[in-house]
CSV table of C-alpha atoms in Angstrom, one decimal:
chain,number,residue,atom,x,y,z
R,300,MET,CA,103.0,57.9,40.8
R,301,LYS,CA,101.4,54.8,42.7
R,302,ALA,CA,102.3,56.7,45.9
R,303,LYS,CA,100.6,59.8,44.7
R,304,THR,CA,97.0,58.0,43.5
R,305,GLU,CA,96.8,56.7,46.5
R,306,ALA,CA,98.0,60.1,48.4
R,307,ILE,CA,95.0,61.8,45.9
R,308,PHE,CA,92.4,58.8,46.8
R,309,ALA,CA,93.7,59.1,50.8
R,310,LYS,CA,92.3,63.0,50.8
R,311,ALA,CA,89.2,62.2,48.8
R,312,GLY,CA,88.4,59.8,51.2
R,313,ASP,CA,88.5,61.7,54.4
R,314,ALA,CA,86.8,64.9,52.5
R,315,LEU,CA,83.6,62.5,51.9
R,316,LYS,CA,83.7,61.2,55.3
R,317,ASN,CA,84.0,64.5,56.9
R,318,ALA,CA,81.4,65.8,54.4
R,319,THR,CA,79.0,62.7,55.7
R,320,GLU,CA,79.7,63.5,59.1
R,321,ASN,CA,78.5,67.1,58.3
R,322,ALA,CA,75.6,65.9,56.5
R,323,GLU,CA,74.3,63.3,59.9
R,324,SER,CA,75.3,66.6,62.1
R,325,SER,CA,72.7,68.8,60.1
R,326,ALA,CA,70.2,65.9,59.7
R,327,ASN,CA,70.4,65.5,63.4
R,328,VAL,CA,69.9,69.2,64.2
R,329,PHE,CA,67.2,69.5,61.9
R,330,ALA,CA,65.3,66.4,63.4
R,331,ASN,CA,66.0,67.7,66.9
R,332,LYS,CA,63.9,71.1,65.8
R,333,ALA,CA,61.2,69.4,64.3
R,334,ILE,CA,60.9,66.8,67.3
R,335,ASN,CA,61.3,70.4,69.4
R,336,LYS,CA,58.0,71.7,67.7
R,337,ILE,CA,56.0,68.8,67.7
R,338,ASP,CA,56.9,68.5,71.5
R,339,ASP,CA,55.6,72.4,72.1
R,340,LEU,CA,52.6,71.8,69.6
R,341,ALA,CA,51.6,68.5,71.9
R,342,ILE,CA,51.7,70.7,75.6
R,343,THR,CA,50.3,73.6,74.2
R,344,THR,CA,47.6,71.3,72.9
R,345,ALA,CA,47.1,68.6,76.3
R,346,ILE,CA,47.2,72.2,78.2
R,347,SER,CA,44.6,74.0,76.3
R,348,SER,CA,42.5,71.1,76.7
R,349,GLU,CA,42.8,70.8,80.1
R,350,LEU,CA,42.2,74.7,80.9
R,351,LEU,CA,38.8,73.6,78.8
R,352,LYS,CA,38.0,71.1,81.0
R,353,ASP,CA,38.5,73.2,84.0
R,354,ALA,CA,34.5,74.7,85.3
R,355,GLU,CA,36.1,77.8,86.7
R,356,ILE,CA,38.6,78.4,83.6
R,357,LYS,CA,36.8,77.1,80.8
R,358,PHE,CA,34.2,80.2,80.0
R,359,PHE,CA,37.8,82.5,79.7
R,360,ARG,CA,40.1,82.8,76.6
R,361,ILE,CA,43.4,81.7,77.7
R,362,ASN,CA,46.2,81.6,74.8
R,363,VAL,CA,48.6,78.9,75.9
R,364,ASP,CA,51.9,79.0,73.4
R,365,THR,CA,54.9,77.4,73.8
R,366,LYS,CA,58.4,77.4,72.6
R,367,ASP,CA,61.0,74.5,74.2
R,368,GLY,CA,59.0,74.1,76.7
R,369,ALA,CA,58.5,77.2,78.0
R,370,VAL,CA,55.1,77.7,78.7
R,371,VAL,CA,53.2,81.5,77.9
R,372,LEU,CA,49.8,82.0,78.9
R,373,LYS,CA,47.9,84.9,77.8
R,374,GLY,CA,44.6,86.9,77.6
R,375,THR,CA,42.1,88.2,80.6
R,376,VAL,CA,40.1,86.3,83.8
R,377,PRO,CA,38.1,87.6,86.6
R,378,THR,CA,40.4,86.7,89.5
R,379,ASP,CA,43.5,85.9,90.8
R,380,LEU,CA,42.2,82.2,91.7
R,381,VAL,CA,41.4,81.7,88.2
R,382,ARG,CA,45.0,83.2,86.8
R,383,GLU,CA,46.9,81.2,89.0
R,384,ARG,CA,44.6,77.9,88.9
R,385,ALA,CA,45.6,77.9,84.7
R,386,ALA,CA,49.3,78.2,85.8
R,387,ALA,CA,49.1,75.3,88.2
R,388,ILE,CA,47.3,73.2,85.5
R,389,ALA,CA,50.3,74.3,82.7
R,390,LYS,CA,52.6,73.5,85.2
R,391,THR,CA,50.7,69.8,85.6
R,392,PHE,CA,52.5,68.7,82.0
R,393,SER,CA,55.5,66.5,80.9
R,394,GLY,CA,57.9,68.7,78.8
R,395,VAL,CA,56.7,72.2,80.4
R,396,GLN,CA,60.2,73.8,81.8
R,397,SER,CA,58.4,77.0,82.8
R,398,VAL,CA,55.1,79.0,83.1
R,399,ASP,CA,55.1,82.5,82.1
R,400,ASN,CA,52.2,83.4,83.3
R,401,GLN,CA,50.5,86.9,81.3
R,402,LEU,CA,47.2,86.7,82.2
R,403,VAL,CA,45.6,89.9,83.5
R,404,ILE,CA,42.9,90.0,86.2
R,405,LYS,CA,40.0,92.1,85.0
R,406,ALA,CA,36.9,91.9,86.9
R,407,LYS,CA,33.1,91.6,85.1
């Protein structure tokens, strides 16, 4: 009987250990996703702020979105020079993995 009881406790201990490991793994995944969202928000905010400081760009509405370090620029600008300048600014920030420049050139 003692051996059977010990086996039951050992099984229960293993099950508890597995459940704890699974919970820790899930918590880590959730935490990493939250950190990525915060990083993306920080990147978006920093790029948007820098674009607003630029004398040649600040008058144009450029939408900046970031997901997992991939930045997307959308909006309308008057020249290819402004379009490329916006992308160059976006690429300078830490955490930026890529820049998808979807800015459309439309002369005034």
